[in-house]
Every structure is written in C-alpha cells, then in structure tokens.
mmCIF file of N, CA and C in Angstrom:
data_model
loop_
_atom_site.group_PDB
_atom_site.id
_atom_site.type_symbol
_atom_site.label_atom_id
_atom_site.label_comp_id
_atom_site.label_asym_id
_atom_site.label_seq_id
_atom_site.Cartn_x
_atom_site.Cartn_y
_atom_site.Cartn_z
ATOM 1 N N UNK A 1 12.678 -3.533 20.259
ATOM 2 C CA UNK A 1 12.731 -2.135 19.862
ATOM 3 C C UNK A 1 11.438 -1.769 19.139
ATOM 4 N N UNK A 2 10.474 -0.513 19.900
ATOM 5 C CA UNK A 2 9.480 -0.289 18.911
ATOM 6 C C UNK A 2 9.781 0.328 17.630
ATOM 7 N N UNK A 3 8.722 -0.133 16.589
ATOM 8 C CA UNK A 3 8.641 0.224 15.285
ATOM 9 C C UNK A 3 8.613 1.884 15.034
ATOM 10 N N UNK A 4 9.302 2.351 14.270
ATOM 11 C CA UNK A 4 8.937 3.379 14.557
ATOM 12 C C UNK A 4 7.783 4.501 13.486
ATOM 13 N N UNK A 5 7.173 5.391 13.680
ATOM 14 C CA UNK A 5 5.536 5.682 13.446
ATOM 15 C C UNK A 5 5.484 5.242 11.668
ATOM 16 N N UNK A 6 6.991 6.223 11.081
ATOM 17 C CA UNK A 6 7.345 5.739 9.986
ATOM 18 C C UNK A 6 6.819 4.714 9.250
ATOM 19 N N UNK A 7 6.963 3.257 9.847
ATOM 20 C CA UNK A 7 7.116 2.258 9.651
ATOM 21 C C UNK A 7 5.427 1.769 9.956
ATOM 22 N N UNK A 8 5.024 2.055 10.643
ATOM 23 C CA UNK A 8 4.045 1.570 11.560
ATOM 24 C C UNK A 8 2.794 2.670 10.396
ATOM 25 N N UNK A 9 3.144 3.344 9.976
ATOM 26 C CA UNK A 9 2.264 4.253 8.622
ATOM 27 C C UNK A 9 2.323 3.798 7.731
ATOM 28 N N UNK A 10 3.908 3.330 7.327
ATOM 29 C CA UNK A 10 3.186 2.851 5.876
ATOM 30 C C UNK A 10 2.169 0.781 5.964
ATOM 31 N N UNK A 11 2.937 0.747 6.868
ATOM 32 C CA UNK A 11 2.218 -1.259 7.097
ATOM 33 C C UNK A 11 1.146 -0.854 6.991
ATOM 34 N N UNK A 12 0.364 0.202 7.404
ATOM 35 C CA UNK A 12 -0.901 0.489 7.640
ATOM 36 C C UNK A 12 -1.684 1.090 5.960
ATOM 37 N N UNK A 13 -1.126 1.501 5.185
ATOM 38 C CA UNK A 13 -1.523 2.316 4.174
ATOM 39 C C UNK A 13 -1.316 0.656 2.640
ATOM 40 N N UNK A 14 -0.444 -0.324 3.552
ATOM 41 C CA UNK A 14 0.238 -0.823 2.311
ATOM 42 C C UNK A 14 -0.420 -1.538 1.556
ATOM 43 N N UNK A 15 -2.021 -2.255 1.931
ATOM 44 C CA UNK A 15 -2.649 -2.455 1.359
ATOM 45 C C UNK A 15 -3.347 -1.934 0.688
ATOM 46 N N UNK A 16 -3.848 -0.562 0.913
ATOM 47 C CA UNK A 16 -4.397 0.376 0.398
ATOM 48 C C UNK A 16 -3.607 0.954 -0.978
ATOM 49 N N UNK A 17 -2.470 0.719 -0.917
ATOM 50 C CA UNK A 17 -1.459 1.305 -2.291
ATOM 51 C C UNK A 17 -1.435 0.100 -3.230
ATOM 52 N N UNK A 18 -1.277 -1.042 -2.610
ATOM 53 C CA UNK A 18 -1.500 -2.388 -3.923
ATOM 54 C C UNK A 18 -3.306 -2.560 -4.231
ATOM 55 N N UNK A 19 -4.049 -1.781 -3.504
ATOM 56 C CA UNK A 19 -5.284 -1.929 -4.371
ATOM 57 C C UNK A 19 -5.033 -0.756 -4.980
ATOM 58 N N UNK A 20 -4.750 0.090 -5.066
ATOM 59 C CA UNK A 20 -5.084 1.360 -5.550
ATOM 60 C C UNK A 20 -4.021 0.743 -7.326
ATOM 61 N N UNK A 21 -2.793 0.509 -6.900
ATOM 62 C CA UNK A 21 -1.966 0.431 -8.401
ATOM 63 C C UNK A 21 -2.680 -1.317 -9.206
ATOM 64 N N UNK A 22 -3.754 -1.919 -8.346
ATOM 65 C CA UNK A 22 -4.336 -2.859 -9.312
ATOM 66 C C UNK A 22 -5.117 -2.287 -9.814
ATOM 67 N N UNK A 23 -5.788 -0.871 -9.616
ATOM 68 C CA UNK A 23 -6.822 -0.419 -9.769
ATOM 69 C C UNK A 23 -6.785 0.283 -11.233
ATOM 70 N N UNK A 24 -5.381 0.290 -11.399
ATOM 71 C CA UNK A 24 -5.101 1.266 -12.139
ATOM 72 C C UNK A 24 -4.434 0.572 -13.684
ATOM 73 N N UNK A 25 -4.055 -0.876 -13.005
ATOM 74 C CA UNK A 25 -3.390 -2.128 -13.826
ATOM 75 C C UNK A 25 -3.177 -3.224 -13.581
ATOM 76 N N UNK A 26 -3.564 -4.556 -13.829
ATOM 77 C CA UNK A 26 -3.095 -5.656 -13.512
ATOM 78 C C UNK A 26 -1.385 -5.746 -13.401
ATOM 79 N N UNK A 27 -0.776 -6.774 -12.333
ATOM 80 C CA UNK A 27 0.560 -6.586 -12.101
ATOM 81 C C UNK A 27 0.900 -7.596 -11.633
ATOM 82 N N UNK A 28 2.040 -8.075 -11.544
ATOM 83 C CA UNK A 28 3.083 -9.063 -10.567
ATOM 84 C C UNK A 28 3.564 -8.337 -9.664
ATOM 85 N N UNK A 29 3.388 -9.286 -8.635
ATOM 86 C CA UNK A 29 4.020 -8.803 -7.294
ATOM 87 C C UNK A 29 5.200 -8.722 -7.211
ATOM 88 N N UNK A 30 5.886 -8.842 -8.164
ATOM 89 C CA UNK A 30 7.425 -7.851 -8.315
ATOM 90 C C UNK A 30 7.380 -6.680 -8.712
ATOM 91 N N UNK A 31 6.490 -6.305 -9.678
ATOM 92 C CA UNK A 31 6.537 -5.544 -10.514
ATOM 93 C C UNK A 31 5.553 -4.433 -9.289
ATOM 94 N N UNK A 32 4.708 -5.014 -8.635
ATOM 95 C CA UNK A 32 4.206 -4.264 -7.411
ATOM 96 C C UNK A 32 4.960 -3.689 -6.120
ATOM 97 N N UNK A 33 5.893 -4.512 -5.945
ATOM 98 C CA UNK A 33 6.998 -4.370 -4.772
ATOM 99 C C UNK A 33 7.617 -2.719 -5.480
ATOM 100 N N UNK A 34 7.728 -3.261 -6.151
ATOM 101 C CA UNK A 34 9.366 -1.780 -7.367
ATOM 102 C C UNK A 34 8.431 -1.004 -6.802
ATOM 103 N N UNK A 35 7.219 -0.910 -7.877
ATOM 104 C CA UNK A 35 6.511 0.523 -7.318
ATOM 105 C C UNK A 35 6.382 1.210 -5.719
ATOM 106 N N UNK A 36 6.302 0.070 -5.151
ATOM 107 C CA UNK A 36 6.417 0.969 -3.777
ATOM 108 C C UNK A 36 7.294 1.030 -3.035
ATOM 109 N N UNK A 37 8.252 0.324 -3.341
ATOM 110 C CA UNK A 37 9.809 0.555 -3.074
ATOM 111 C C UNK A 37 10.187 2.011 -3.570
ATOM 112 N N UNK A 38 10.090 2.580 -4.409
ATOM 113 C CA UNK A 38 10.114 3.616 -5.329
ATOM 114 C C UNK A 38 8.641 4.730 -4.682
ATOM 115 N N UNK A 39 8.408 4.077 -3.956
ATOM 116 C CA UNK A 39 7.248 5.165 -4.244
ATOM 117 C C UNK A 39 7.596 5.908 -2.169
ATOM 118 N N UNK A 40 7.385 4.349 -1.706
ATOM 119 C CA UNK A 40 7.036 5.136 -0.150
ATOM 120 C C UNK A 40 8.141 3.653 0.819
ATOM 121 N N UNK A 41 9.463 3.094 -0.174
ATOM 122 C CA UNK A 41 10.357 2.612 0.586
ATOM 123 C C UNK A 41 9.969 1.931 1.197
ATOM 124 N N UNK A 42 9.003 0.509 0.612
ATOM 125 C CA UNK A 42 8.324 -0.348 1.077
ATOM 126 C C UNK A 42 9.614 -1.736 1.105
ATOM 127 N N UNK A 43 10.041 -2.633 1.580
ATOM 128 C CA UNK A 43 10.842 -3.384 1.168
ATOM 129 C C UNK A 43 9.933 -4.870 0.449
ATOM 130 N N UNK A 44 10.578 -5.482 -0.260
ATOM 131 C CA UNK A 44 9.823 -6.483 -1.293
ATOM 132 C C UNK A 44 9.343 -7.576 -0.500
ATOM 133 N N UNK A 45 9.933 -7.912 0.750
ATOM 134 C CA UNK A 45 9.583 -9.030 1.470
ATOM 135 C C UNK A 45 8.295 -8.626 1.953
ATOM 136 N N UNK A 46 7.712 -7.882 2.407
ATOM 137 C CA UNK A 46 6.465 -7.644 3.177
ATOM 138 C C UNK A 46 5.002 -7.727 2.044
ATOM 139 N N UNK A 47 5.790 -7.327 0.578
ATOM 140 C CA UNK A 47 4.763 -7.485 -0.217
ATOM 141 C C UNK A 47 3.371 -8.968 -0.386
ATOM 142 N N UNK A 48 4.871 -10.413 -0.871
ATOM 143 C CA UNK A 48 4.162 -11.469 -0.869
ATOM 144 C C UNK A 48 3.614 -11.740 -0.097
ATOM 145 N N UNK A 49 3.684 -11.886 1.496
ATOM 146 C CA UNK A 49 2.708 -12.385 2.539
ATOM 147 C C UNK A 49 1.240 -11.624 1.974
ATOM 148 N N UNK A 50 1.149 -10.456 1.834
ATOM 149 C CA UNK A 50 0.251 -9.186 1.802
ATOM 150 C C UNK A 50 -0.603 -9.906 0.657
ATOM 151 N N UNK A 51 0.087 -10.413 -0.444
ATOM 152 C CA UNK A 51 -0.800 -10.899 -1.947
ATOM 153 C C UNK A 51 -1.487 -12.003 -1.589
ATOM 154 N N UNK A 52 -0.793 -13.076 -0.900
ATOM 155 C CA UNK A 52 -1.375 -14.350 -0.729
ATOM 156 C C UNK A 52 -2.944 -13.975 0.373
ATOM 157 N N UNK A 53 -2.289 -13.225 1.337
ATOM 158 C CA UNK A 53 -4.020 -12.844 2.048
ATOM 159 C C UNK A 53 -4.700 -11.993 1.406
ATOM 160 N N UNK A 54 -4.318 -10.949 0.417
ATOM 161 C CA UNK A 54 -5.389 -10.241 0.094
ATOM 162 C C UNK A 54 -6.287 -11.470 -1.220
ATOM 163 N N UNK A 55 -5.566 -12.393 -1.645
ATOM 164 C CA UNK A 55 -6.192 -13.373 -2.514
ATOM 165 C C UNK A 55 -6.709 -13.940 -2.059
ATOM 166 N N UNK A 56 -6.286 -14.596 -0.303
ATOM 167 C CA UNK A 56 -7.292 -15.058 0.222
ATOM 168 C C UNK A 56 -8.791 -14.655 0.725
ATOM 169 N N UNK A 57 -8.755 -13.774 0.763
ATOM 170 C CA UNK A 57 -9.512 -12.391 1.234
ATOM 171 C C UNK A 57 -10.457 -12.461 -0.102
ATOM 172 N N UNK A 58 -10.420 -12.545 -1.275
ATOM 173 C CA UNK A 58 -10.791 -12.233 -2.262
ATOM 174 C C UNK A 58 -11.345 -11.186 -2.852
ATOM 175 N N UNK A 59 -9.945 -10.190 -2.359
ATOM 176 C CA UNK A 59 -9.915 -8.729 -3.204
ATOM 177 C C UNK A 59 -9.123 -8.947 -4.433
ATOM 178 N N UNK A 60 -7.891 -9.586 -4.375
ATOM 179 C CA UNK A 60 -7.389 -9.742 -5.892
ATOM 180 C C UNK A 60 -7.699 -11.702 -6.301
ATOM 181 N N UNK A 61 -7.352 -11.434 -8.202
ATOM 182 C CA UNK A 61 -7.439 -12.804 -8.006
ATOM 183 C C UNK A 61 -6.508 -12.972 -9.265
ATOM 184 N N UNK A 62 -5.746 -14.029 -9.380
ATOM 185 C CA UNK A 62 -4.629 -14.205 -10.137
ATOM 186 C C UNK A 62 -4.804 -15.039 -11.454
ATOM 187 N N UNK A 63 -4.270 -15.039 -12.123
ATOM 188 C CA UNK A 63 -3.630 -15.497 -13.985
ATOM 189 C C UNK A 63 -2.395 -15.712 -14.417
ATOM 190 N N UNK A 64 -1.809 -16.831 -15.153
ATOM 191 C CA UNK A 64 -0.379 -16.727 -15.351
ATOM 192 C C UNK A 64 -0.685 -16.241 -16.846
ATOM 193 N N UNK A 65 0.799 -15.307 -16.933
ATOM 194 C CA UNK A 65 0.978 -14.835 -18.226
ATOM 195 C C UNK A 65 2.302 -15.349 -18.839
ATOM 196 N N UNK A 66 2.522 -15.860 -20.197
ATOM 197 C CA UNK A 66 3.386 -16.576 -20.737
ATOM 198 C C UNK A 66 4.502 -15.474 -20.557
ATOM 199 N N UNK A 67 5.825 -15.797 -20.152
ATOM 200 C CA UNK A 67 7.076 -14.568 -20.255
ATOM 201 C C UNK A 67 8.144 -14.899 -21.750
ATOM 202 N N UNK A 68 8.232 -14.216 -22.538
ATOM 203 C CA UNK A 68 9.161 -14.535 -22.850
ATOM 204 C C UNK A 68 10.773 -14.795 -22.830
ATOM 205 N N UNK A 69 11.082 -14.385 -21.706
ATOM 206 C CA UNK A 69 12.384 -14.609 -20.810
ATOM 207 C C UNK A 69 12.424 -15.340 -19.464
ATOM 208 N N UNK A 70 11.712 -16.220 -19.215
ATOM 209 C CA UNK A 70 11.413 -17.402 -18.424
ATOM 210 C C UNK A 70 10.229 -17.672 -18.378
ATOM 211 N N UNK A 71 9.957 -18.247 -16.924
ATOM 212 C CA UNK A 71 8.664 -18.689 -16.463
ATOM 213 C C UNK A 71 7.339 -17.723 -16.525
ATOM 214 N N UNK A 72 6.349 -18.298 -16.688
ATOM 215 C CA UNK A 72 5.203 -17.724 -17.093
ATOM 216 C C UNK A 72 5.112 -16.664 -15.589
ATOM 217 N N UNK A 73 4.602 -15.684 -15.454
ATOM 218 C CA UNK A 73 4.126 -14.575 -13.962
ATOM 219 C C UNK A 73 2.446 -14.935 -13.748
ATOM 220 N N UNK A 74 2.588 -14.815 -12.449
ATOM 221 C CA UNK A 74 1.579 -14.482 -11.873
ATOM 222 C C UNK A 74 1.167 -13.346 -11.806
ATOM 223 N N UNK A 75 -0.095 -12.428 -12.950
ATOM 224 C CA UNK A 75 -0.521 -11.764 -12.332
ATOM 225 C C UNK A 75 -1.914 -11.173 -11.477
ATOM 226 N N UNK A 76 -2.012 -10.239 -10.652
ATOM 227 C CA UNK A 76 -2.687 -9.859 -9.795
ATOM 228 C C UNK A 76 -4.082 -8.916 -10.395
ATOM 229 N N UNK A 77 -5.352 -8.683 -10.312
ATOM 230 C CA UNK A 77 -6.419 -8.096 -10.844
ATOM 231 C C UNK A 77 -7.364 -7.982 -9.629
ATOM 232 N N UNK A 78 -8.007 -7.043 -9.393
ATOM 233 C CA UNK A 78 -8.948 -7.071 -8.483
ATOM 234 C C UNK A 78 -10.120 -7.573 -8.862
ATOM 235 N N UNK A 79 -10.666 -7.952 -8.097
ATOM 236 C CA UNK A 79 -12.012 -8.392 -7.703
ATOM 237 C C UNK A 79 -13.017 -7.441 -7.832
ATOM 238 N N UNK A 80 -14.396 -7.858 -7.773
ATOM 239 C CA UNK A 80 -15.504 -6.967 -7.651
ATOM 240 C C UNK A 80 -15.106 -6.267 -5.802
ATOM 241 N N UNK A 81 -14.611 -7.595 -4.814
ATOM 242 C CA UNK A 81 -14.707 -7.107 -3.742
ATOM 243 C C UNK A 81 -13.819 -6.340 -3.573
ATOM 244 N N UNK A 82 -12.409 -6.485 -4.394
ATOM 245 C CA UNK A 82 -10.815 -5.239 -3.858
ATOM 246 C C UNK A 82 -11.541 -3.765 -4.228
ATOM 247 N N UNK A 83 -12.030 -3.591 -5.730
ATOM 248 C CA UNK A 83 -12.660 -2.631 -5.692
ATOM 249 C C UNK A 83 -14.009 -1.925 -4.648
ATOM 250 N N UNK A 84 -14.599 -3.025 -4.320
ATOM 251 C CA UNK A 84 -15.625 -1.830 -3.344
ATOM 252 C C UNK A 84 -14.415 -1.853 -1.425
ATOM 253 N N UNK A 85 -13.258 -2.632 -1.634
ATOM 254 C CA UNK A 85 -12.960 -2.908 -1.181
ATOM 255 C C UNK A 85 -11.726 -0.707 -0.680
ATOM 256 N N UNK A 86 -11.374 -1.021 -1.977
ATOM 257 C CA UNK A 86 -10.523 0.172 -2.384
ATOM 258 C C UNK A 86 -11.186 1.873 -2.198
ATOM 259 N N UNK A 87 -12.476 1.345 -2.693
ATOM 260 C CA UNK A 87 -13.203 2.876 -2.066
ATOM 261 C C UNK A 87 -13.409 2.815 -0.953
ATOM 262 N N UNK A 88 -13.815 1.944 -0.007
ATOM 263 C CA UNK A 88 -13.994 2.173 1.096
ATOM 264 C C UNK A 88 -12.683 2.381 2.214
ATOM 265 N N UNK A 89 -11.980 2.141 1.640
ATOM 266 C CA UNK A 89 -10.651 2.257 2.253
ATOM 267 C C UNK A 89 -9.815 3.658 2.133
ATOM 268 N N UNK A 90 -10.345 4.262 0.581
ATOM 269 C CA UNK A 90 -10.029 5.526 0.195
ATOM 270 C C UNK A 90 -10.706 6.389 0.725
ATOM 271 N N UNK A 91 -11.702 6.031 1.121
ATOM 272 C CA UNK A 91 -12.625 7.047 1.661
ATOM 273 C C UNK A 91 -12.317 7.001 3.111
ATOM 274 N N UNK A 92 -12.023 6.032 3.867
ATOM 275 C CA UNK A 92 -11.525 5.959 5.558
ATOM 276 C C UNK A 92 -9.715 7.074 5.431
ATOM 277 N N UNK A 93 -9.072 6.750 4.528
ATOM 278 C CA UNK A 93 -7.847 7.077 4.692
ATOM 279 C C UNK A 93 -8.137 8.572 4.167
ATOM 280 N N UNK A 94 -9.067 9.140 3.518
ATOM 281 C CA UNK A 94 -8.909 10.738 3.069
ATOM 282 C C UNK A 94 -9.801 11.121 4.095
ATOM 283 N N UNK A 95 -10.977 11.041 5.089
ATOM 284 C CA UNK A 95 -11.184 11.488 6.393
ATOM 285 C C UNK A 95 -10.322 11.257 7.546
ATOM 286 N N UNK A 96 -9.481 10.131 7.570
ATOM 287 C CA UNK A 96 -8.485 9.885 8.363
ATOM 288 C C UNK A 96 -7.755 11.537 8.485
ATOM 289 N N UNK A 97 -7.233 11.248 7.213
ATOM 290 C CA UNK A 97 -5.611 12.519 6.743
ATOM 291 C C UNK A 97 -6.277 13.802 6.809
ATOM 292 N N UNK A 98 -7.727 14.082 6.612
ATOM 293 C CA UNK A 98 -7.925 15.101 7.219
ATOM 294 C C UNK A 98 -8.131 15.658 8.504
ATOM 295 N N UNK A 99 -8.624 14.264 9.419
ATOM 296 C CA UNK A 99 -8.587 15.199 10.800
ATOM 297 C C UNK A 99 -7.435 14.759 11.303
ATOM 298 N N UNK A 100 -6.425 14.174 10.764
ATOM 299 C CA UNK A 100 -5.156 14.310 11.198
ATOM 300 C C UNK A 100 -4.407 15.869 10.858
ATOM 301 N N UNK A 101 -4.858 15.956 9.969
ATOM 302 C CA UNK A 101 -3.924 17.267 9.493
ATOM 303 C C UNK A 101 -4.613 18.533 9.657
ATOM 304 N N UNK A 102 -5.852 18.451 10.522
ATOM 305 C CA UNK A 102 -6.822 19.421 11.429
ATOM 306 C C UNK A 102 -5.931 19.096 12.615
ATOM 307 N N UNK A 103 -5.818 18.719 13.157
ATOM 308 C CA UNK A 103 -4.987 18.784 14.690
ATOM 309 C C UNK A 103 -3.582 18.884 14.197
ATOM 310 N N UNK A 104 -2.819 18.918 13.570
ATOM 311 C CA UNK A 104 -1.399 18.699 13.442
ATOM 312 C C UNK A 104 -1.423 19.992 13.467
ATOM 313 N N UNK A 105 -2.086 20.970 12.279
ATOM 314 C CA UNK A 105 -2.116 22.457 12.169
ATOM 315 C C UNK A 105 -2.756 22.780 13.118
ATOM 316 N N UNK A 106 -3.667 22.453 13.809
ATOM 317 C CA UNK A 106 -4.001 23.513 14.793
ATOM 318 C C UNK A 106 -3.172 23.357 15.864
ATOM 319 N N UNK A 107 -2.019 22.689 15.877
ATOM 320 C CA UNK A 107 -1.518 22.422 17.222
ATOM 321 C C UNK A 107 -0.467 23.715 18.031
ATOM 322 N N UNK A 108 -1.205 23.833 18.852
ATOM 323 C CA UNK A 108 -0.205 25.026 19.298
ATOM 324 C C UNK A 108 0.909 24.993 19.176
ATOM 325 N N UNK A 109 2.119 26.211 19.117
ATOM 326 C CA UNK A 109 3.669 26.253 18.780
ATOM 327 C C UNK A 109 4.204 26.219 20.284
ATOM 328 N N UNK A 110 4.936 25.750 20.828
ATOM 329 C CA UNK A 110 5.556 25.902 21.846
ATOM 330 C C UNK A 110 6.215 27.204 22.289
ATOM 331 N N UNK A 111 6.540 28.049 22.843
ATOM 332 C CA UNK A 111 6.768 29.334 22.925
ATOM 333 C C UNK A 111 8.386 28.737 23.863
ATOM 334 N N UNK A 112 9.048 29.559 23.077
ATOM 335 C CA UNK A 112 10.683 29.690 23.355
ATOM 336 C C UNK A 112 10.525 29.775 25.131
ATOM 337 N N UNK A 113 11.341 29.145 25.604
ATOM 338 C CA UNK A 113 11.572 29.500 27.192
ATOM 339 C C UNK A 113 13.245 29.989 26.958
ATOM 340 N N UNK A 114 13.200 30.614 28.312
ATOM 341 C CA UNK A 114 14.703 31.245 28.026
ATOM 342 C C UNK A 114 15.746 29.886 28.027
ATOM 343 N N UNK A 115 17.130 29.837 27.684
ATOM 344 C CA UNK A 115 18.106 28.844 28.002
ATOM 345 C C UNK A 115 17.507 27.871 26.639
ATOM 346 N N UNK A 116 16.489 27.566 25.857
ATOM 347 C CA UNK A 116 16.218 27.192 25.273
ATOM 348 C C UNK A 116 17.019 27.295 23.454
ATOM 349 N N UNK A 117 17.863 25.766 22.973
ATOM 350 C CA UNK A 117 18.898 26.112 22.178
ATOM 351 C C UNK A 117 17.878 26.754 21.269
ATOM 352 N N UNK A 118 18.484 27.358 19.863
ATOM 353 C CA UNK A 118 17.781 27.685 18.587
ATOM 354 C C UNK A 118 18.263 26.921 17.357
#
C-alpha cells in the first residue's frame, strides 16, 4: 500500500525539525520524539534510527546527563556541521514551500459541469 503524501511530507521535513529544535536546545531523543509527536504527529519509533545517522553524519553529537530519577540521558547538540547543515536545509525547504504554494494558488478551479454533486 502506498504511503500516503501526508506521510511521505513529513519523513521528508523530519530531519529538518530535529535540527531546527537542537537549534534552539540541546535534548533527548524522547524528549525530541514528544515535540513532534505534538507538533506534526511524528510517531517515536522513526525518531531513533534518524539520531543514530544524523550522529553518524556528524550533524549532532551526544553527552550523558546525570538524571535524578534513573539512568543518566543521552543528550543531543549540534555540530558546527548540523548547523550549516540546518540553514541550508532551511533555505531549500522555504524556496521549496514557495514555489509549491505558487502553483497550488495559481492552479486553476475546475468549473462545475452539469450532473456534478455540490
């Protein structure tokens, strides 16, 4: 069954939203999942694969922090590279969304044919 565009938009954006909220704060990839669960209905499983390559990648890079209610967390910080990593990505996705949303609006309306429900 294909994915549907939904789905197939945000996989595409989802790296772009965990650089953008490291950008903004160091985090655990739980504490990263919530947010975009909450934000654009990301589910938590797709997150970890995503951390371990973008670390491999070496856009983020990790630290444990002592918890006081268990085990110490891993958290996540960008890199010199996530950041030039993050503008360039911000800058592809805000020319993207604009000539997407240049053709969406200019797209002609379909004109009623008769027999046609309302």
């Amino acid at each position: 069954m294909p994915e549907t565009i939904e789905i197939q938009l945000k996989k595409g954006v989802l790296g772009l939203c965990v650089l953008a909220l490291l950008a903004r704060a160091d985090s655990y990839a739980y504490e990263i999942a919530s947010r975009l669960s909450d934000a654009i209905d990301m589910g938590e499983g797709t997150i970890y694969p995503l951390m371990r390559r973008m670390q491999t990648d070496g856009l983020v890079e990790t630290y444990l922090v002592e918890s006081p209610s268990g085990p110490s967390r891993k958290y996540y910080r960008l890199t010199q590279a996530g950041r030039t990593a993050l503008d360039a990505q911000t800058s592809e996705w805000k020319s993207f969304t604009r000539a997407v949303d240049a053709v969406v609006s200019d797209a002609p309306v379909a004109a009623a044919q008769p027999g046609d429900a309302l």
